[in-house]
mmCIF file with all atom_site columns, C-alpha atoms in Angstrom:
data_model
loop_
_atom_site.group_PDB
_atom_site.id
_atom_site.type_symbol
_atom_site.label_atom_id
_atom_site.label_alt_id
_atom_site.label_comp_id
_atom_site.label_asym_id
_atom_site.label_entity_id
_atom_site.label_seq_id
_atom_site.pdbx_PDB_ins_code
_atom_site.Cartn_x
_atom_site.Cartn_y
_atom_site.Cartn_z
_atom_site.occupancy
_atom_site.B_iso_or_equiv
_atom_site.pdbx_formal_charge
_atom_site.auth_seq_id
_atom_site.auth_comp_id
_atom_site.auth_asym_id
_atom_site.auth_atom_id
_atom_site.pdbx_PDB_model_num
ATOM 1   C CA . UNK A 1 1   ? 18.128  16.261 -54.872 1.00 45.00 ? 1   UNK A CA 1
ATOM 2   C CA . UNK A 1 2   ? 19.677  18.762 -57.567 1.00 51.00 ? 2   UNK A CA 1
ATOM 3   C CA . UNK A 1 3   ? 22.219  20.502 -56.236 1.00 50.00 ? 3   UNK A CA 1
ATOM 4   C CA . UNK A 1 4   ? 24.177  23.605 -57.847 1.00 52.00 ? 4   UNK A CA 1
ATOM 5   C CA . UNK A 1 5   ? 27.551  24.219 -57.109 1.00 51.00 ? 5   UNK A CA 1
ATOM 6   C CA . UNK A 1 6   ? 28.529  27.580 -55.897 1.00 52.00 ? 6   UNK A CA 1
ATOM 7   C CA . UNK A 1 7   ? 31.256  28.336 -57.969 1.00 82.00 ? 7   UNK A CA 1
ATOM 8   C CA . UNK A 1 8   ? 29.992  30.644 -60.107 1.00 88.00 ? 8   UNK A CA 1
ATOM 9   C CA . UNK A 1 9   ? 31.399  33.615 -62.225 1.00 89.00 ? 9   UNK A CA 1
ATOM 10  C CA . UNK A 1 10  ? 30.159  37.190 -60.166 1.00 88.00 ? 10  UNK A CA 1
ATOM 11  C CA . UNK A 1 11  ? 28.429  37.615 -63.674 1.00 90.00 ? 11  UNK A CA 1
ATOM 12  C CA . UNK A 1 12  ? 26.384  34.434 -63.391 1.00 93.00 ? 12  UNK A CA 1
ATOM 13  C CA . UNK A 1 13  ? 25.683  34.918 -60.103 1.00 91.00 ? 13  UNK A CA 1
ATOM 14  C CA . UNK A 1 14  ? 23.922  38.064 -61.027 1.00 91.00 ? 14  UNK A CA 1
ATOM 15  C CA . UNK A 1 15  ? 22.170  36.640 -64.187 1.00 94.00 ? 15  UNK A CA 1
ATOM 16  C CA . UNK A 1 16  ? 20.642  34.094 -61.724 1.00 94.00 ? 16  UNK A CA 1
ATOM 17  C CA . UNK A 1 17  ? 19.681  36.711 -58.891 1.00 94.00 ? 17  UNK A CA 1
ATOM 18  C CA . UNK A 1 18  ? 18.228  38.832 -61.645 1.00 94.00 ? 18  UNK A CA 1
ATOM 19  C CA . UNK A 1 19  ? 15.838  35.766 -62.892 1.00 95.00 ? 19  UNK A CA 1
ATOM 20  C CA . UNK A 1 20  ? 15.018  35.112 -58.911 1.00 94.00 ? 20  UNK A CA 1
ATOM 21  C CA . UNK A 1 21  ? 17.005  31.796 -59.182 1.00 95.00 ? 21  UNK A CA 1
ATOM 22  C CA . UNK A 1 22  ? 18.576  32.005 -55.630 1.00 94.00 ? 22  UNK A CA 1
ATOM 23  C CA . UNK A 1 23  ? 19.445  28.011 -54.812 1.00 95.00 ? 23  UNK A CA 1
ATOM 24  C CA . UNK A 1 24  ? 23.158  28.472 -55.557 1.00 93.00 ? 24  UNK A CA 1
ATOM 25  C CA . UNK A 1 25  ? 23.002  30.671 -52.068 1.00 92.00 ? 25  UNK A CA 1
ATOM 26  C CA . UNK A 1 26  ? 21.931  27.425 -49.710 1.00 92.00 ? 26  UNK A CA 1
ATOM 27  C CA . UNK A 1 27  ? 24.327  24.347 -48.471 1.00 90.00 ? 27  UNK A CA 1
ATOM 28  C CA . UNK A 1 28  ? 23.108  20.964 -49.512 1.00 93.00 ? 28  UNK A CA 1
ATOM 29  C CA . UNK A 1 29  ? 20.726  20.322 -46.556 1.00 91.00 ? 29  UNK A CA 1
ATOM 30  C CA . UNK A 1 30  ? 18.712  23.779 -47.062 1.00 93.00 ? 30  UNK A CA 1
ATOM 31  C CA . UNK A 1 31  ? 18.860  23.041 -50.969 1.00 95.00 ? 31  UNK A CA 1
ATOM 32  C CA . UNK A 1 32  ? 17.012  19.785 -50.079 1.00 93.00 ? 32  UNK A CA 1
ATOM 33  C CA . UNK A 1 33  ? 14.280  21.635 -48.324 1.00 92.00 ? 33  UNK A CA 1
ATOM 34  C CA . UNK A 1 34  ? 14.352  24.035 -50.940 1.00 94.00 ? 34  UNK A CA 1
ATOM 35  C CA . UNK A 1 35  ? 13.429  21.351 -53.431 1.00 95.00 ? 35  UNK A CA 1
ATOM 36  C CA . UNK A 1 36  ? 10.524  20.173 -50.790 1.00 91.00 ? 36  UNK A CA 1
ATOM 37  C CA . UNK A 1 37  ? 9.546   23.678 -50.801 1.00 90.00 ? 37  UNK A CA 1
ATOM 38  C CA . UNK A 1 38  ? 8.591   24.149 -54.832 1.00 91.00 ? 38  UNK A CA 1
ATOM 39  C CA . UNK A 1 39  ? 7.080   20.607 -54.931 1.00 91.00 ? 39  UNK A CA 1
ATOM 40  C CA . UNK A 1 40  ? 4.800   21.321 -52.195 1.00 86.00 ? 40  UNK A CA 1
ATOM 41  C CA . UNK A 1 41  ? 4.004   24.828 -54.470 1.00 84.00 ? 41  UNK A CA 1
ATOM 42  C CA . UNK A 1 42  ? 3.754   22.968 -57.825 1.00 85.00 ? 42  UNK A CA 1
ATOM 43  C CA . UNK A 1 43  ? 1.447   20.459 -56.275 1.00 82.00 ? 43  UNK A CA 1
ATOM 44  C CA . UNK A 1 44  ? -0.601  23.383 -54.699 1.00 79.00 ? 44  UNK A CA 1
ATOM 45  C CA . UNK A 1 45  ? -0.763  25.281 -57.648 1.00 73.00 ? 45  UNK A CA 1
ATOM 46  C CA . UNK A 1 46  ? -1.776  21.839 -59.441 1.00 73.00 ? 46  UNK A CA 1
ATOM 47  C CA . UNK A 1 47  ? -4.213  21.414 -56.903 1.00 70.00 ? 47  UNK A CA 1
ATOM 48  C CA . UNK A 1 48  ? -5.913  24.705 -56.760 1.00 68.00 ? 48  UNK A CA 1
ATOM 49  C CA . UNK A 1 49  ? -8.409  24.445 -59.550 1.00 66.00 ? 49  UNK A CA 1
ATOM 50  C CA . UNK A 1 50  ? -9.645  21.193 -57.626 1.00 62.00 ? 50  UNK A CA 1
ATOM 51  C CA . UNK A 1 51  ? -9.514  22.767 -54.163 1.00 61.00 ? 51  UNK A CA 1
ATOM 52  C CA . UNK A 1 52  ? -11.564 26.535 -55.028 1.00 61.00 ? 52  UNK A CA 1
ATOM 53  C CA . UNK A 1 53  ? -14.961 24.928 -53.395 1.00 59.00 ? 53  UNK A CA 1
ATOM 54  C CA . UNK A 1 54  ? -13.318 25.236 -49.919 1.00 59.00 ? 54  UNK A CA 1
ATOM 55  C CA . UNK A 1 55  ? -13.129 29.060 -50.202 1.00 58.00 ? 55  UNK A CA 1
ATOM 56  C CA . UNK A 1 56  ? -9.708  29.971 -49.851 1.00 55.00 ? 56  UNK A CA 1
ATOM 57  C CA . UNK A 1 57  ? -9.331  26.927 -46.827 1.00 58.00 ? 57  UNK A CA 1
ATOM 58  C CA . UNK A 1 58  ? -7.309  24.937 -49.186 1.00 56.00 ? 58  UNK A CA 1
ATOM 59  C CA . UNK A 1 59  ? -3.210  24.641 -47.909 1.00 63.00 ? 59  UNK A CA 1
ATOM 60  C CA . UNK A 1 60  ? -1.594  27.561 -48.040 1.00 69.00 ? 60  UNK A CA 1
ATOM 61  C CA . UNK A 1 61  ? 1.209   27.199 -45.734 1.00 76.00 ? 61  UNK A CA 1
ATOM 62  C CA . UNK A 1 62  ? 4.748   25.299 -46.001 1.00 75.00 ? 62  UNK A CA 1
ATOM 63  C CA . UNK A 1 63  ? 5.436   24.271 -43.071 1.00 76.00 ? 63  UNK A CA 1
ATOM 64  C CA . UNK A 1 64  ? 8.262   21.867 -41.732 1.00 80.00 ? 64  UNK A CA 1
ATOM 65  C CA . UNK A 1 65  ? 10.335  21.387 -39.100 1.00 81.00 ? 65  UNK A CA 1
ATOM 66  C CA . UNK A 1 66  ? 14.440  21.463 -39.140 1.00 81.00 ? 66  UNK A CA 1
ATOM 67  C CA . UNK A 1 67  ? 16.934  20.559 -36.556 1.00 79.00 ? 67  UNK A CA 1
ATOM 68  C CA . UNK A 1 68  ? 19.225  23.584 -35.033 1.00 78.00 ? 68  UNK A CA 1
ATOM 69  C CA . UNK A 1 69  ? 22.053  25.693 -36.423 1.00 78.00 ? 69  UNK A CA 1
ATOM 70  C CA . UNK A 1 70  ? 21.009  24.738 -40.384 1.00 84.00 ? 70  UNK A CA 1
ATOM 71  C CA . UNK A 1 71  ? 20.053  27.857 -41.292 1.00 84.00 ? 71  UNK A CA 1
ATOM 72  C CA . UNK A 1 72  ? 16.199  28.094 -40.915 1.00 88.00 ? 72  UNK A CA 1
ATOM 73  C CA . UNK A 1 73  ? 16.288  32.424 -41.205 1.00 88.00 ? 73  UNK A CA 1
ATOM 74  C CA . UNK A 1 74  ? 18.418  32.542 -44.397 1.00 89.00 ? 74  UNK A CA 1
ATOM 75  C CA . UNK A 1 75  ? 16.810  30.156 -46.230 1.00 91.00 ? 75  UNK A CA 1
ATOM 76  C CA . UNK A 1 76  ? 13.223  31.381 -45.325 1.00 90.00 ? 76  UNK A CA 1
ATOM 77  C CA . UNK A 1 77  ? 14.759  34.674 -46.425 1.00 92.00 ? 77  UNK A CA 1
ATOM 78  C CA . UNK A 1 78  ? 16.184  33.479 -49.797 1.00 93.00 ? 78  UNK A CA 1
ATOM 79  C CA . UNK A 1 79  ? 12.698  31.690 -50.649 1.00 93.00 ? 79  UNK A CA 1
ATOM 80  C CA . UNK A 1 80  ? 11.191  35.193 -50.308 1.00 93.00 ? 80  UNK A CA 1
ATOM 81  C CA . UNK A 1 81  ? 14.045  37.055 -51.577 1.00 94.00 ? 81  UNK A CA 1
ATOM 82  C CA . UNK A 1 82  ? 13.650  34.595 -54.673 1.00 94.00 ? 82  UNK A CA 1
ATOM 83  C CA . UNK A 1 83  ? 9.633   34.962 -55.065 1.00 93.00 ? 83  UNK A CA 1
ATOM 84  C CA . UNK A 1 84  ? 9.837   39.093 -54.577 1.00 94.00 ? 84  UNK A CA 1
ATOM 85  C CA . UNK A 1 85  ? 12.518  39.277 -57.085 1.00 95.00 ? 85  UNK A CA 1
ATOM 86  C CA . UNK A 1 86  ? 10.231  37.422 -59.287 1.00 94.00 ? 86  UNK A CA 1
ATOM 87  C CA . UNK A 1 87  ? 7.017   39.007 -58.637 1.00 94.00 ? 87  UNK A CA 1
ATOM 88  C CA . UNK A 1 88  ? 7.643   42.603 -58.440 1.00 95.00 ? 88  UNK A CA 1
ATOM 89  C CA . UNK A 1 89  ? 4.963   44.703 -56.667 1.00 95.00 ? 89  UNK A CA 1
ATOM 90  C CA . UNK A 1 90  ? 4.249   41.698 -53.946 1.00 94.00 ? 90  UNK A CA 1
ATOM 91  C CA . UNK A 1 91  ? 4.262   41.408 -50.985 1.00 94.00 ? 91  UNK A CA 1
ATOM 92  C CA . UNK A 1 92  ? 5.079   38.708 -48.382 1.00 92.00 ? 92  UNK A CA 1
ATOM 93  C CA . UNK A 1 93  ? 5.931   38.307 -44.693 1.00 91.00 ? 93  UNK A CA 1
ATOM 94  C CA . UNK A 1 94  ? 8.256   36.711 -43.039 1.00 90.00 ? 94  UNK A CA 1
ATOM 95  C CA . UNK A 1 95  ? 7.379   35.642 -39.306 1.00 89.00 ? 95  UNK A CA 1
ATOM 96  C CA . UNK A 1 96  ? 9.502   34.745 -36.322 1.00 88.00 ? 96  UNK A CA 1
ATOM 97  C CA . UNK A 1 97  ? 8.702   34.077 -32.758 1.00 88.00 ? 97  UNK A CA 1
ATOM 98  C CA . UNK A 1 98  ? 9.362   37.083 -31.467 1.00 91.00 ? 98  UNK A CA 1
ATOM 99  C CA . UNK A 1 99  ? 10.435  40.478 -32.071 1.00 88.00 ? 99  UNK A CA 1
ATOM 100 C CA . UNK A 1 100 ? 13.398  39.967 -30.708 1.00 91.00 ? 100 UNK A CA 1
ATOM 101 C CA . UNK A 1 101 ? 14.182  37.219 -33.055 1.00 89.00 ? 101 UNK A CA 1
ATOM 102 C CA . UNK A 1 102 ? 13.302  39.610 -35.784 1.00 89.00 ? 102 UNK A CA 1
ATOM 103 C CA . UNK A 1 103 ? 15.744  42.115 -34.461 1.00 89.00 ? 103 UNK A CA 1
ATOM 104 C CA . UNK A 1 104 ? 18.317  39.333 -34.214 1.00 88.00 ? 104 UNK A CA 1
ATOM 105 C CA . UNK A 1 105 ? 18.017  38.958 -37.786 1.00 86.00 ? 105 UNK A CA 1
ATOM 106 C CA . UNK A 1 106 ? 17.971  42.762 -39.305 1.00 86.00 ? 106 UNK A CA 1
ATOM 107 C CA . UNK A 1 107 ? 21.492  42.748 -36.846 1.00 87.00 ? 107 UNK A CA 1
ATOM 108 C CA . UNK A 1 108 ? 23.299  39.306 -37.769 1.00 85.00 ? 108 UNK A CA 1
ATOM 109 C CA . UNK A 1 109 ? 26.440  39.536 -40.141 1.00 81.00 ? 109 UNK A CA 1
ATOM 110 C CA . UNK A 1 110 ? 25.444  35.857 -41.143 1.00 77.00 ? 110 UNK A CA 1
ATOM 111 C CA . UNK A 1 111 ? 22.109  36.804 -42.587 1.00 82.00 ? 111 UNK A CA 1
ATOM 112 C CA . UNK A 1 112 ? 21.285  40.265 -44.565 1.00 83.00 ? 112 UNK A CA 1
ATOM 113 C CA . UNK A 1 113 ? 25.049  40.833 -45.929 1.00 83.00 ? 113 UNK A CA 1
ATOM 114 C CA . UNK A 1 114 ? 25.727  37.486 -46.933 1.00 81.00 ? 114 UNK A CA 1
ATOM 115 C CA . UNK A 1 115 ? 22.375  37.189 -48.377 1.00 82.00 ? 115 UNK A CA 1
ATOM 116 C CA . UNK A 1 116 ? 22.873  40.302 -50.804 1.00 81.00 ? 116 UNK A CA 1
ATOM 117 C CA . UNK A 1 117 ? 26.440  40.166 -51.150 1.00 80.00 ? 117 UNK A CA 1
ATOM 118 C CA . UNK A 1 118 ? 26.524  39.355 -54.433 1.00 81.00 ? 118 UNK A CA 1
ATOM 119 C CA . UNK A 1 119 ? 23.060  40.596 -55.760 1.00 88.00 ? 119 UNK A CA 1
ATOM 120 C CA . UNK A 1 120 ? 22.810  43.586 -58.363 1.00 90.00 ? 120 UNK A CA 1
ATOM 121 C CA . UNK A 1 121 ? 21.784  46.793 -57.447 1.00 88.00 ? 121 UNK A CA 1
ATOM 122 C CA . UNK A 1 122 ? 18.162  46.334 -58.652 1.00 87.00 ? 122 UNK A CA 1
ATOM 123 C CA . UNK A 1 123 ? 17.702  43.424 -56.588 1.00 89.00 ? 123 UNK A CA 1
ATOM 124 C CA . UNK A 1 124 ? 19.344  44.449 -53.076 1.00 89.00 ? 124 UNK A CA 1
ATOM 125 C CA . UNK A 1 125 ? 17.268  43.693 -50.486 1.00 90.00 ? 125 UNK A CA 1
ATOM 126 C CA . UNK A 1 126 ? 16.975  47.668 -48.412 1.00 90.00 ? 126 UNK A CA 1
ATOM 127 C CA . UNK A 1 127 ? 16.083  47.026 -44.896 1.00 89.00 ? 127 UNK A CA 1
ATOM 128 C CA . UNK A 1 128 ? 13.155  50.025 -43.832 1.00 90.00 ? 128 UNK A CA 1
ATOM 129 C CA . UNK A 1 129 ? 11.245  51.144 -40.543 1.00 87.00 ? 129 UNK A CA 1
ATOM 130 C CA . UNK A 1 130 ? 7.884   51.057 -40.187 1.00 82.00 ? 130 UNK A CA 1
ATOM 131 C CA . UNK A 1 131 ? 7.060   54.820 -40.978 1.00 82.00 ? 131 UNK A CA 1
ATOM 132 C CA . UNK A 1 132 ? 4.520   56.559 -42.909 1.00 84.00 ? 132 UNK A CA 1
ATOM 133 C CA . UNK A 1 133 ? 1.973   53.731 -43.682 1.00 80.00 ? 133 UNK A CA 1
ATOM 134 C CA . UNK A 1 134 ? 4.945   52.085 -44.704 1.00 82.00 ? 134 UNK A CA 1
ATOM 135 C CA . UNK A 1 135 ? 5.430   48.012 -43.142 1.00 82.00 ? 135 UNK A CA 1
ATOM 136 C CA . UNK A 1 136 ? 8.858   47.399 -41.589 1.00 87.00 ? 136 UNK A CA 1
ATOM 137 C CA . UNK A 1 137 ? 10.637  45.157 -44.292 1.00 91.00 ? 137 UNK A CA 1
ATOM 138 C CA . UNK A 1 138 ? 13.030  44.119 -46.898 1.00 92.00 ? 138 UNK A CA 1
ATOM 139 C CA . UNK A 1 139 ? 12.118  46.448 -49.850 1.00 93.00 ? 139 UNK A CA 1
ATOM 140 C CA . UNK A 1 140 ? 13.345  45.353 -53.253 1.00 92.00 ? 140 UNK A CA 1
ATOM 141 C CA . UNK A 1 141 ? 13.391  48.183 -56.361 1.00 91.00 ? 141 UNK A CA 1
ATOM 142 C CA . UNK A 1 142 ? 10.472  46.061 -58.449 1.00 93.00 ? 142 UNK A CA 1
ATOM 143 C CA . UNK A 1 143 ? 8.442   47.255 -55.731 1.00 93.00 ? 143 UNK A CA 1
ATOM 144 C CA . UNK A 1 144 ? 8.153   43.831 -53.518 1.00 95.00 ? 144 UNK A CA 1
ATOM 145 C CA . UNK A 1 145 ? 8.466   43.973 -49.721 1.00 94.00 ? 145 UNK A CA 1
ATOM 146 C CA . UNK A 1 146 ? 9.017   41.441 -47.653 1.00 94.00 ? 146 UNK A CA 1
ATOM 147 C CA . UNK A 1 147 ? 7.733   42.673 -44.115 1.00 93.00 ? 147 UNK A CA 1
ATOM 148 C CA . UNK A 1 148 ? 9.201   41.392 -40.842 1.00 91.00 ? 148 UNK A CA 1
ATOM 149 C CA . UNK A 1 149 ? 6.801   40.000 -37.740 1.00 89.00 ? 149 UNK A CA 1
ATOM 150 C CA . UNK A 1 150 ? 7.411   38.758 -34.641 1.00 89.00 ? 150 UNK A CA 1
ATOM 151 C CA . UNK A 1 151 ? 4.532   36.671 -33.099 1.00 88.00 ? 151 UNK A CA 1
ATOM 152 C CA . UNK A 1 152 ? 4.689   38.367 -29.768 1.00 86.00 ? 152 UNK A CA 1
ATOM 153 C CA . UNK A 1 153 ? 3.347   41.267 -31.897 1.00 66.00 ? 153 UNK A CA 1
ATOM 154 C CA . UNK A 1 154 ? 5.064   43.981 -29.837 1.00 55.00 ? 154 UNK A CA 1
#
């Protein structure tokens, strides 16, 4: 496990935002599932050539299953955060139970703030309403959303 210490200038904190290089934002536990997270997607990615017979049935989904209280919703947020900084004009979703769960998260001072404390204008994550065609979400300036679901689909 490589872990990156969080003591960090404000300035290199915001080079590494800007470049969609968010590990320096997780504790040592998430930072270990972080590093599951892109060997799972470098093996996929290594995989996909092999795997295009099965008509888009191959693996698509990281899945894996963490104890309470370590921080499942921020990290799941700063994986997308990091991948819509990086990809602008993108979009993912990010899904929890229920909508209430969702709401839970636009509302918690643990997640959203501390997530974008530090980040750079450009890459603030704007929370928006579903209105106008538009997907309830986390909107980022490059154009990437990452749109909020709750499973009960109310």
């Amino acid at each position: 496990m490589s872990q990156i210490k969080t003591t960090l200038s404000v300035e290199d904190k915001q080079l590494l935002i800007r470049n969609g290089r968010l590990k320096f934002l997780l504790h040592a536990s998430q930072q270990e599932i972080y590093d599951q997270f892109y060997a799972w997607r470098a093996k996929l990615v290594k995989d996909s050539a092999a795997l295009q017979d099965l008509n888009g049935a191959w693996p698509r989904t990281f899945v894996t299953m963490l104890s309470r209280r370590l921080g499942k919703d921020y990290m799941g947020l700063v994986l997308l955060a990091e991948q819509a900084i990086r990809n602008p004009n993108t979009t993912y979703t990010y899904v929890a139970a229920t909508r209430a769960d969702i709401q839970d998260i636009l509302t918690s001072p643990q997640l959203l703030p501390k997530l974008s404390q530090d980040f750079p204008p450009e890459c603030r994550l704007e929370y928006k309403s579903a209105h106008r065609g538009m997907a309830e979400g986390l909107y980022v300036h490059n154009g990437s959303v990452i749109k909020l679901q709750g499973l009960d689909l109310k």
